[in-house]
Structures are given as C-alpha cells and as structure tokens.
CSV table of N, CA and C and ligand atoms in Angstrom, one decimal:
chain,number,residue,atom,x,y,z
L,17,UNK,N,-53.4,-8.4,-1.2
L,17,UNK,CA,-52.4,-7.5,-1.8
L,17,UNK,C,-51.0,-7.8,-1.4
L,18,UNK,N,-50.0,-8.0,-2.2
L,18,UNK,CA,-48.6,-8.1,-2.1
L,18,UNK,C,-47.6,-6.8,-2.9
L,19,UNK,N,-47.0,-6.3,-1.6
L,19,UNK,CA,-46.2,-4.7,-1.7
L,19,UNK,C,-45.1,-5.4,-1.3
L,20,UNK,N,-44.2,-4.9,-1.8
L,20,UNK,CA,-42.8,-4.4,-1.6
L,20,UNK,C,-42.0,-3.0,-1.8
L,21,UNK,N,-41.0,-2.8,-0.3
L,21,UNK,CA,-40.5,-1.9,-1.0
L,21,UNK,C,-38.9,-1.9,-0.8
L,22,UNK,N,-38.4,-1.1,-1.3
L,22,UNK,CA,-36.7,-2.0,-1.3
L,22,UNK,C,-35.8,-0.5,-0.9
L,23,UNK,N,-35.0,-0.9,-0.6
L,23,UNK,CA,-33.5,0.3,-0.1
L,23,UNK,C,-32.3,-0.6,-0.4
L,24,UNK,N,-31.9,0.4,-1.5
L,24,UNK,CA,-30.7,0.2,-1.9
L,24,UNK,C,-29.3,0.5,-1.0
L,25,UNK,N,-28.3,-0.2,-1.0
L,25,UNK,CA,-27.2,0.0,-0.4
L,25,UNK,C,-26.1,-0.4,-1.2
L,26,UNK,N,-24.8,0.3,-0.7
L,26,UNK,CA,-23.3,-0.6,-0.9
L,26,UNK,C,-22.3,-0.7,-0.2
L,27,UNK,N,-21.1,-1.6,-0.7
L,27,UNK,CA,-20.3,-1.6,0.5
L,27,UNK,C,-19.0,-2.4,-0.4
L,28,UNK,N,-18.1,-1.7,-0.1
L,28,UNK,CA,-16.9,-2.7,-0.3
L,28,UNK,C,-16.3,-3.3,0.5
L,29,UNK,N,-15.7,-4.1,0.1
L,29,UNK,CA,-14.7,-5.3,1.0
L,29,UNK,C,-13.9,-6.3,0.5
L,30,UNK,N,-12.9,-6.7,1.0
L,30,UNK,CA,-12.0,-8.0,0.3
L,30,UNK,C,-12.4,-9.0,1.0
L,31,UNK,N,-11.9,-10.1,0.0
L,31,UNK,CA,-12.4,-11.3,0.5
L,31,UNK,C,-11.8,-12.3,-0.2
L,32,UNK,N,-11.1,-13.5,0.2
L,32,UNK,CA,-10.3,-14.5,-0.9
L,32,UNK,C,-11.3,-15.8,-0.5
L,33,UNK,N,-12.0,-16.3,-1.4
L,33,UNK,CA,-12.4,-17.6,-1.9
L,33,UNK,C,-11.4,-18.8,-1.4
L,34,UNK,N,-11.5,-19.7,0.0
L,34,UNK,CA,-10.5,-20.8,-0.4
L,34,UNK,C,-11.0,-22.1,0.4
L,35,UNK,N,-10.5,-22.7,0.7
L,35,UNK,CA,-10.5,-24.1,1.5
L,35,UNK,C,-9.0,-24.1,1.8
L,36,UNK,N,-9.3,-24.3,3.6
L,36,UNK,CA,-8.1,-24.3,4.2
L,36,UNK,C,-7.5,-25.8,4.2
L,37,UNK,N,-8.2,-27.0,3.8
L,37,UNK,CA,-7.8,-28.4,3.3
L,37,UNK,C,-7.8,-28.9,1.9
L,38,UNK,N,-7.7,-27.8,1.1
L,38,UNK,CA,-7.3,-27.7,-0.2
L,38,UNK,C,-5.7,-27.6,-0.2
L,39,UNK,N,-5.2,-27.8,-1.6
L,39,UNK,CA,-3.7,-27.0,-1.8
L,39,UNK,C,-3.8,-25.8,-2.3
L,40,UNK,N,-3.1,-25.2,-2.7
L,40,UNK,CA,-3.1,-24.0,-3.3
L,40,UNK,C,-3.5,-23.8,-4.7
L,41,UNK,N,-2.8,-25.2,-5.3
L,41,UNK,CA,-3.2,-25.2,-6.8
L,41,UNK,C,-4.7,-25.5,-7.3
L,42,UNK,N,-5.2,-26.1,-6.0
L,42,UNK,CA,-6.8,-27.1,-5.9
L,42,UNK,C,-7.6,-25.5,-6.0
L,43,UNK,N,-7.1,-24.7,-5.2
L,43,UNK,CA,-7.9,-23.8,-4.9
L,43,UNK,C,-7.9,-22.8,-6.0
L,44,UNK,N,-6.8,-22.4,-6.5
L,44,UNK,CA,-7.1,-21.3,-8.0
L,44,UNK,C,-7.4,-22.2,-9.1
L,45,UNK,N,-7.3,-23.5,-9.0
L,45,UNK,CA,-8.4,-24.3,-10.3
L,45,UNK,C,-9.9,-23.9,-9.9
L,46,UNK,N,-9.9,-24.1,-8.7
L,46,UNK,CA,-11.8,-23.9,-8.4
L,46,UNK,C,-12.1,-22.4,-8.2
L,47,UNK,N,-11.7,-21.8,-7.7
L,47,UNK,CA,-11.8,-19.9,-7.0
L,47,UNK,C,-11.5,-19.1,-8.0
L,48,UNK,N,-10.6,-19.5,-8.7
L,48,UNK,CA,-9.6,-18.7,-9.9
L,48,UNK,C,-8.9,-17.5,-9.0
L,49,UNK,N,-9.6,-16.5,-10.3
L,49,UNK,CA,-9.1,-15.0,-9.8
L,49,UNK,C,-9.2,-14.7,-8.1
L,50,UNK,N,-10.4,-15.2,-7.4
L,50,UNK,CA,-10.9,-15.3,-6.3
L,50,UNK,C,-10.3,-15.7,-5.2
L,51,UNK,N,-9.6,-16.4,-5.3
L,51,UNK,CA,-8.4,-17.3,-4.6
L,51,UNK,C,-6.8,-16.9,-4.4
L,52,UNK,N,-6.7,-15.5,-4.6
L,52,UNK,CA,-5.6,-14.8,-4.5
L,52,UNK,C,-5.0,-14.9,-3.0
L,53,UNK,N,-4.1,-15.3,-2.9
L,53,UNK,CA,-4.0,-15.4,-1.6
L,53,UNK,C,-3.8,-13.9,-0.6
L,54,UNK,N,-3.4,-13.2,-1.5
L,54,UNK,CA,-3.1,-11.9,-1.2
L,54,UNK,C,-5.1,-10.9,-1.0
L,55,UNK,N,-5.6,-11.7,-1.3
L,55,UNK,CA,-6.9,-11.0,-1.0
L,55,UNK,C,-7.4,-10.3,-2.3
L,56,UNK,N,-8.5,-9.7,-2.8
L,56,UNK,CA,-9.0,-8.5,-3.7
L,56,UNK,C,-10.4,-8.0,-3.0
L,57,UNK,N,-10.8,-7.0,-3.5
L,57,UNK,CA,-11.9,-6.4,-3.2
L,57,UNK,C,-13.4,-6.6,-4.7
L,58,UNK,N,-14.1,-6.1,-4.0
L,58,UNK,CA,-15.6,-6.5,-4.7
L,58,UNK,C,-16.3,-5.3,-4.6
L,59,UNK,N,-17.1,-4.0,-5.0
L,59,UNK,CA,-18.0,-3.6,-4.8
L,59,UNK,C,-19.7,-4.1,-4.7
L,60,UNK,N,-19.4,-4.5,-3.6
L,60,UNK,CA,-21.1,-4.9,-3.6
L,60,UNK,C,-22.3,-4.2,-3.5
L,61,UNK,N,-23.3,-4.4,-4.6
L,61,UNK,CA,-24.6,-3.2,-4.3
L,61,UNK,C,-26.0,-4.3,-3.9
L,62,UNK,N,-26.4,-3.9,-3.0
L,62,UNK,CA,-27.1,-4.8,-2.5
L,62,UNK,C,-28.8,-3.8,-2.7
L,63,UNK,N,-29.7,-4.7,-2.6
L,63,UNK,CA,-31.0,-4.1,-2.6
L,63,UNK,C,-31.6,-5.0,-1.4
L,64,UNK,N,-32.3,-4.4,-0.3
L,64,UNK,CA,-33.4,-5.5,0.7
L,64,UNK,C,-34.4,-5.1,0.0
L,65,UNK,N,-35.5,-5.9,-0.1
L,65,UNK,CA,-36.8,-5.8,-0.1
L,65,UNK,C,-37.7,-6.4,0.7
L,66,UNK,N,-38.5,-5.6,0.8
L,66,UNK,CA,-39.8,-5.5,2.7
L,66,UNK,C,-40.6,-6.1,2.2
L,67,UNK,N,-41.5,-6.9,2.8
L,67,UNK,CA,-42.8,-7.4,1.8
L,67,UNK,C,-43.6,-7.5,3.2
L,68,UNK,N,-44.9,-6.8,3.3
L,68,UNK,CA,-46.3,-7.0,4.3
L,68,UNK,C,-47.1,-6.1,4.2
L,69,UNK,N,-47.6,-5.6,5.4
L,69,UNK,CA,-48.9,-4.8,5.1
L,69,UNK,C,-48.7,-3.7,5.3
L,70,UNK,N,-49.6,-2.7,5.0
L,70,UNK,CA,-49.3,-1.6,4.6
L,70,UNK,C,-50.1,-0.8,6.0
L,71,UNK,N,-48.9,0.2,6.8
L,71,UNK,CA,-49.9,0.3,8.3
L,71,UNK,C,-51.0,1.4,7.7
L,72,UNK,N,-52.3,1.3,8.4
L,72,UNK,CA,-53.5,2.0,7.4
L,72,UNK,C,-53.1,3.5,8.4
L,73,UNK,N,-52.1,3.4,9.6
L,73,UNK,CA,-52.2,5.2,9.7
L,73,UNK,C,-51.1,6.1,9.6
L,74,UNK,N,-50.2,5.5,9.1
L,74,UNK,CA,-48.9,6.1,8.2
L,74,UNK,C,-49.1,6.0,6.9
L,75,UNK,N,-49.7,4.5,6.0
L,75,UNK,CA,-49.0,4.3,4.7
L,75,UNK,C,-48.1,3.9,4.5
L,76,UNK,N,-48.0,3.8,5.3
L,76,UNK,CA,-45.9,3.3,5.4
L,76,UNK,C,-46.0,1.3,5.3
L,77,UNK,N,-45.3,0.8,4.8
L,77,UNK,CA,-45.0,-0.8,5.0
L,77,UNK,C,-44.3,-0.5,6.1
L,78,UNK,N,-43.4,-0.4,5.9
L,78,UNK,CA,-42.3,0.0,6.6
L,78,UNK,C,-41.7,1.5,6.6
L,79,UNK,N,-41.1,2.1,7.7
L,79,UNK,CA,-40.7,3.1,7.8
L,79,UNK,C,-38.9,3.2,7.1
L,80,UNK,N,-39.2,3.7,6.1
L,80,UNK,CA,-37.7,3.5,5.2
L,80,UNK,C,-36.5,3.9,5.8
L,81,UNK,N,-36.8,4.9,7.1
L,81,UNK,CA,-35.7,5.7,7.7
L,81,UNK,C,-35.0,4.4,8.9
L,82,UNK,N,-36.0,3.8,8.9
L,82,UNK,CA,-35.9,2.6,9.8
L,82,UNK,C,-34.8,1.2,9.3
L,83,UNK,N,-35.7,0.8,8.0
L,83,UNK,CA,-34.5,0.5,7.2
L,83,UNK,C,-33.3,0.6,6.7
L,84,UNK,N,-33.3,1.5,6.7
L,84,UNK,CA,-31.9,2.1,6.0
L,84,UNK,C,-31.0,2.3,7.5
L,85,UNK,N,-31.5,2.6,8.5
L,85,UNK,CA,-30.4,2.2,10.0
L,85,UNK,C,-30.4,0.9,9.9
L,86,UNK,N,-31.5,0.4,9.8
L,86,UNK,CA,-31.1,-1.1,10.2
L,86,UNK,C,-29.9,-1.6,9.1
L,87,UNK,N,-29.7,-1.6,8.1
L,87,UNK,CA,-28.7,-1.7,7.0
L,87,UNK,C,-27.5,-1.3,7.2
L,88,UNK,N,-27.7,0.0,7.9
L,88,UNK,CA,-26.3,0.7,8.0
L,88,UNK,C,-25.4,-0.2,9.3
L,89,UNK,N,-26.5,-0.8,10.1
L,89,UNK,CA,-26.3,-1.2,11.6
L,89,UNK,C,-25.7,-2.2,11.0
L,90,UNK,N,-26.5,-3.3,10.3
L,90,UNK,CA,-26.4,-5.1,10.4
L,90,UNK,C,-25.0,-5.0,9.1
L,91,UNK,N,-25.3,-3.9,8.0
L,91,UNK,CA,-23.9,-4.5,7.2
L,91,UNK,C,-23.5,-3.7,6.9
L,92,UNK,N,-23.5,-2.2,6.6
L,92,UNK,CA,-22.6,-1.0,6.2
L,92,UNK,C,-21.7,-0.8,7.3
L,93,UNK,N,-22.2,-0.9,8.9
L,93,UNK,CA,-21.0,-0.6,9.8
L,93,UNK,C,-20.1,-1.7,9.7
L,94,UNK,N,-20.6,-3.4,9.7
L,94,UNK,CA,-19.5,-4.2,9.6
L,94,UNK,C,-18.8,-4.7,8.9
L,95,UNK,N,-19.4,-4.5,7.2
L,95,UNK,CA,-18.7,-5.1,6.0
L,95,UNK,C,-18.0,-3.9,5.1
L,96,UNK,N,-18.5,-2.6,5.4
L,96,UNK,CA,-18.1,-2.0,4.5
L,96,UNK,C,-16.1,-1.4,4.7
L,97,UNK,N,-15.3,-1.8,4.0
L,97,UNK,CA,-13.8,-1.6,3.8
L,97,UNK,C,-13.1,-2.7,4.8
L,98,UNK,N,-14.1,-3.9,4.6
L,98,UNK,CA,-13.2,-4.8,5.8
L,98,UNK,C,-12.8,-6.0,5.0
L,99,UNK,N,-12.0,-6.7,5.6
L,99,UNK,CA,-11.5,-7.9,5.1
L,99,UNK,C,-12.5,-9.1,5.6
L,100,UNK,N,-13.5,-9.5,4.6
L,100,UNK,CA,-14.5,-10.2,5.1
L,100,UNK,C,-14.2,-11.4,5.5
L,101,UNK,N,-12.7,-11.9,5.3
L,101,UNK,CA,-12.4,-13.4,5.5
L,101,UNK,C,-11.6,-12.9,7.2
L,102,UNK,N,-11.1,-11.5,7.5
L,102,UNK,CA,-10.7,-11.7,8.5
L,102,UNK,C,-11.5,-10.7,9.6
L,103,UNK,N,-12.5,-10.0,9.3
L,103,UNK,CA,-12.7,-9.3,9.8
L,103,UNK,C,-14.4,-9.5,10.4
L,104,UNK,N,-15.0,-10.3,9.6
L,104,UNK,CA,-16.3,-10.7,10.1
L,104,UNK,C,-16.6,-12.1,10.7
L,105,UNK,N,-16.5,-12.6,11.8
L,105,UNK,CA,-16.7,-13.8,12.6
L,105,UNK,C,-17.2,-14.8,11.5
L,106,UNK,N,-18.1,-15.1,11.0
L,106,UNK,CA,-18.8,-15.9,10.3
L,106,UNK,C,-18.1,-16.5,8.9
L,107,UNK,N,-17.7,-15.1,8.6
L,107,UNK,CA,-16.5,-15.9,7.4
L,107,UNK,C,-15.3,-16.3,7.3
L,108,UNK,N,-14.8,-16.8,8.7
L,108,UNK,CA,-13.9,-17.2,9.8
L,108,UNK,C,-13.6,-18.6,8.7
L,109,UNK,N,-14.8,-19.6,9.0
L,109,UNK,CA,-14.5,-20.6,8.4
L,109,UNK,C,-15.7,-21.0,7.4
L,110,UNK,N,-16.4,-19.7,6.8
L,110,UNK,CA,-17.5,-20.2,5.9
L,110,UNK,C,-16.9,-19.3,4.5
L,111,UNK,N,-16.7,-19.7,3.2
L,111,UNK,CA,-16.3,-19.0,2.2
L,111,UNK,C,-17.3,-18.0,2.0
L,112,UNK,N,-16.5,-16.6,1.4
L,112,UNK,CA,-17.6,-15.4,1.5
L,112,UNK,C,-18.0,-15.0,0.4
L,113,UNK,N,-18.2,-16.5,-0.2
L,113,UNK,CA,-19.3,-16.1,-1.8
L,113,UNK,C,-20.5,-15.4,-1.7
L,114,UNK,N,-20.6,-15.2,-2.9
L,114,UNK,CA,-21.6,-13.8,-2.7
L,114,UNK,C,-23.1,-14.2,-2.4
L,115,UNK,N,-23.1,-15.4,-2.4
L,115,UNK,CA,-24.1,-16.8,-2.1
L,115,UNK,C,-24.2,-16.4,-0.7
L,116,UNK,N,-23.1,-17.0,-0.1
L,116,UNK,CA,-22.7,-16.8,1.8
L,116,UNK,C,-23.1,-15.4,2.3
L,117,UNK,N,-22.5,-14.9,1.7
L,117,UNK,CA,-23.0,-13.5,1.9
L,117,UNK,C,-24.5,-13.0,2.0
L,118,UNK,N,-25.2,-13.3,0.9
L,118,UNK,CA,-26.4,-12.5,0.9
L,118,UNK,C,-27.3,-13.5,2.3
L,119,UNK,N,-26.7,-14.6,2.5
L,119,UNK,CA,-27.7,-15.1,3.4
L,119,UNK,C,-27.4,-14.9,4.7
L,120,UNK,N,-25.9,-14.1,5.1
L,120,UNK,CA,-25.7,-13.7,6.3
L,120,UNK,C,-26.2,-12.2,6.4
L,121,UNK,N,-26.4,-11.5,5.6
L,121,UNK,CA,-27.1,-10.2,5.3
L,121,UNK,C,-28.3,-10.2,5.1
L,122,UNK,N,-29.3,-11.5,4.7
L,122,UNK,CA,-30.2,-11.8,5.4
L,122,UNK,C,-30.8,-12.2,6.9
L,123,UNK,N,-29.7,-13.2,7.1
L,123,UNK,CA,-30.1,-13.9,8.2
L,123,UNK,C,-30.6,-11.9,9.4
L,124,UNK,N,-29.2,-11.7,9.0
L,124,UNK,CA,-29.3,-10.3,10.4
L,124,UNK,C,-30.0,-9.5,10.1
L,125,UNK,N,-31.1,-9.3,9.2
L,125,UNK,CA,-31.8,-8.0,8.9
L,125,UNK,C,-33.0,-8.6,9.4
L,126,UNK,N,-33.4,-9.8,9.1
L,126,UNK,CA,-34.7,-11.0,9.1
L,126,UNK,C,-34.7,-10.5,10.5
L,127,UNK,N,-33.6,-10.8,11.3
L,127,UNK,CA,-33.5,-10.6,12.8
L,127,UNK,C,-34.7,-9.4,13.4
L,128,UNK,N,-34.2,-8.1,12.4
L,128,UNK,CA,-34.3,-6.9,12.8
L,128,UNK,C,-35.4,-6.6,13.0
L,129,UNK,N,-36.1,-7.2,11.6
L,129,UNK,CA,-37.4,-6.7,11.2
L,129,UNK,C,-38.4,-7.3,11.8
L,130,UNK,N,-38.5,-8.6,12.1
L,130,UNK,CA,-39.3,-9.2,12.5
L,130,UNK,C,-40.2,-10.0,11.3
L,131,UNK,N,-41.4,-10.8,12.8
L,131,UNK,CA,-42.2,-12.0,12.0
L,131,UNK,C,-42.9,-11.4,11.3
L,132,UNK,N,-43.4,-10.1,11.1
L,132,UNK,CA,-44.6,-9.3,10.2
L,132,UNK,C,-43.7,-8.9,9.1
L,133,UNK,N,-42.7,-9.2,8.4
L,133,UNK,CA,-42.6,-8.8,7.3
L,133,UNK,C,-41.9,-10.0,6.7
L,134,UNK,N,-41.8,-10.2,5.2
L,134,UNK,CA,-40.6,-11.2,4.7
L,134,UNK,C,-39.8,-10.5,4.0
L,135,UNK,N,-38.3,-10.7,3.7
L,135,UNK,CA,-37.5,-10.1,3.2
L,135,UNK,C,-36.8,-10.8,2.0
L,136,UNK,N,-36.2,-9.9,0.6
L,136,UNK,CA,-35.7,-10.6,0.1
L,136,UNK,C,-34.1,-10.1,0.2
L,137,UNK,N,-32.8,-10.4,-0.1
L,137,UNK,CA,-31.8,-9.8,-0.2
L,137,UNK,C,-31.3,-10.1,-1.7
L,138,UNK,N,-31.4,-9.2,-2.6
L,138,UNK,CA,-30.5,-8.9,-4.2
L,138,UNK,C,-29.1,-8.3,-3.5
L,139,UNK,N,-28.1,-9.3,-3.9
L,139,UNK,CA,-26.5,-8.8,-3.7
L,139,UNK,C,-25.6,-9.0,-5.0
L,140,UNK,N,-25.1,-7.7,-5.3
L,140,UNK,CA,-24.4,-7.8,-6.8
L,140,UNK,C,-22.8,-7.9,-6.4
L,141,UNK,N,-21.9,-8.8,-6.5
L,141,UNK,CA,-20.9,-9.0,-6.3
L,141,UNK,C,-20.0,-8.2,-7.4
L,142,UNK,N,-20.7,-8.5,-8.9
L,142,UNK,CA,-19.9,-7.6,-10.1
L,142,UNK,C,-21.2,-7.2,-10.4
L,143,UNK,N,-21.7,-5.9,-11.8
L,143,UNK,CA,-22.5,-5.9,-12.2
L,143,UNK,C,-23.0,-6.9,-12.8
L,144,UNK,N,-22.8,-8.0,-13.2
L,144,UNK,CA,-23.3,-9.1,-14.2
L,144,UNK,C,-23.7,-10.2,-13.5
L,145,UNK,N,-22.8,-10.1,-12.0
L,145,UNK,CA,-23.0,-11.9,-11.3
L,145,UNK,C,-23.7,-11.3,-9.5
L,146,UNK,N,-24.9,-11.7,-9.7
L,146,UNK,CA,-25.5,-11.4,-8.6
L,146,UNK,C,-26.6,-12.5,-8.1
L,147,UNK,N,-26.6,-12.6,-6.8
L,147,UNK,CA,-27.4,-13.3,-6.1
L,147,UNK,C,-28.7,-12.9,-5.5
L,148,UNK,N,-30.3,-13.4,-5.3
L,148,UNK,CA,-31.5,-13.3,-4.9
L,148,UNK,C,-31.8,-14.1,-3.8
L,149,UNK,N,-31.9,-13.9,-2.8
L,149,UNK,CA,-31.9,-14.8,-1.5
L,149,UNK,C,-33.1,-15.0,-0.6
L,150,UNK,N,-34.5,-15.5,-0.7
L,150,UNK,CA,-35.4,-14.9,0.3
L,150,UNK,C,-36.0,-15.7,1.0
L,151,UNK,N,-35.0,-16.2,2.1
L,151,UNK,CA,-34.9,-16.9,3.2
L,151,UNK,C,-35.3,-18.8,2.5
L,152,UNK,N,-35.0,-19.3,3.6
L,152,UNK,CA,-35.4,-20.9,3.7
L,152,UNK,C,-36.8,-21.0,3.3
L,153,UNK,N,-36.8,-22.5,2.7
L,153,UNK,CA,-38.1,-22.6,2.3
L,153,UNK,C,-39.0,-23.0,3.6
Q,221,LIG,NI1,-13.9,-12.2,-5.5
C-alpha cells in the first residue's frame, strides 16, 4: 500500500536571480524580469507530501499537527517576508530559483521527518510555473 498525505503552506519573499561573475546585461538576458537588481517578491504556495505507513494505533501516517510545526519551523519562520538572497545563508551564493528552493525546503523537512517516511516538495513560484522535487535518486 502507498499513502500520502500533504499540508499545504505559503510564504512570501524577494529574491533577485543573478551571477555575481556575470555583467549586468548578461544577467537580465538570462534572469529577465528576475534579475532586477532592486529585488521583487514571489508568493510561494508550497504543498509537502508524507509517504509511509500508516501507524495501526492512531491511523495517522503522520501526525498533521506535527507537520505543519515542522513547516512553520524549517520554512514559514525563515522564508516567509524575507529577502531570500540576503536573508537566508544558503542563497548567500546559490541562486534562489524556485528549483533551489524547493530542494532546500526539502533538504530541511527530510531532516525532520526522518528515514520512515519519503517526502515530496510541490513549490509554486507563480500559479502556472511550479516545481516537484522528491529527493535524489
Ligand atoms: Ni522572481
């Protein structure tokens, strides 16, 4: 049997697309809009999804109240209204596409949860352009 169950979240934040050994012009040919040097923001809605066994004396996969701390802990307290290119260590010197993103929002939840479960991370940068991430092969 294969269950999942998922908790929705969101979070805003700015973030400018660049390469610091690029020029400027190099960079809004490849980044475009993205590449503002002045920064813009993104509403991101993210979904995790839990995948294992189902505990036979709860019913529970997982405890959703559990989840959803864990969420608030690993990326609502640190991404939500922040400047992701200056305010979160990791996107210091890694571009914070919504690619980068969902696998650092994986990487720390993977943390959380442990070896008994697998996770996927769905992160919507816009409603139309969104990324599915579930872990290394
Ligand atoms: Ni952007």
């Amino acid at each position: 049997m294969s269950l999942t169950v998922y908790r929705k979240a969101h979070f805003n934040a700015a973030h400018r697309l660049y390469r610091k050994d690029w020029s400027d012009e190099k960079n809004a040919a490849v980044f475009g809009k993205c590449s503002n040097p002045n920064f813009h923001g993104h509403n991101y809605e993210l979904e995790v999804g839990v995948t294992g066994e189902i505990d036979k004396e709860t019913g529970f996969l997982i405890d959703l109240k559990i989840l959803k701390d864990i969420i608030k802990q690993e990326v609502e307290d640190p991404f939500d209204h922040k400047n992701l290119n200056k305010e979160v260590a990791v996107f210091k010197d890694l571009n914070p596409t919504v690619e980068n993103i969902a696998i650092e929002i994986y990487n720390r939840i993977k943390k959380r949860v442990g070896a008994a479960f697998q996770i996927s991370v769905t992160l919507y940068e816009t409603p139309r352009n969104f990324v599915i991430y579930t872990g290394p092969v």
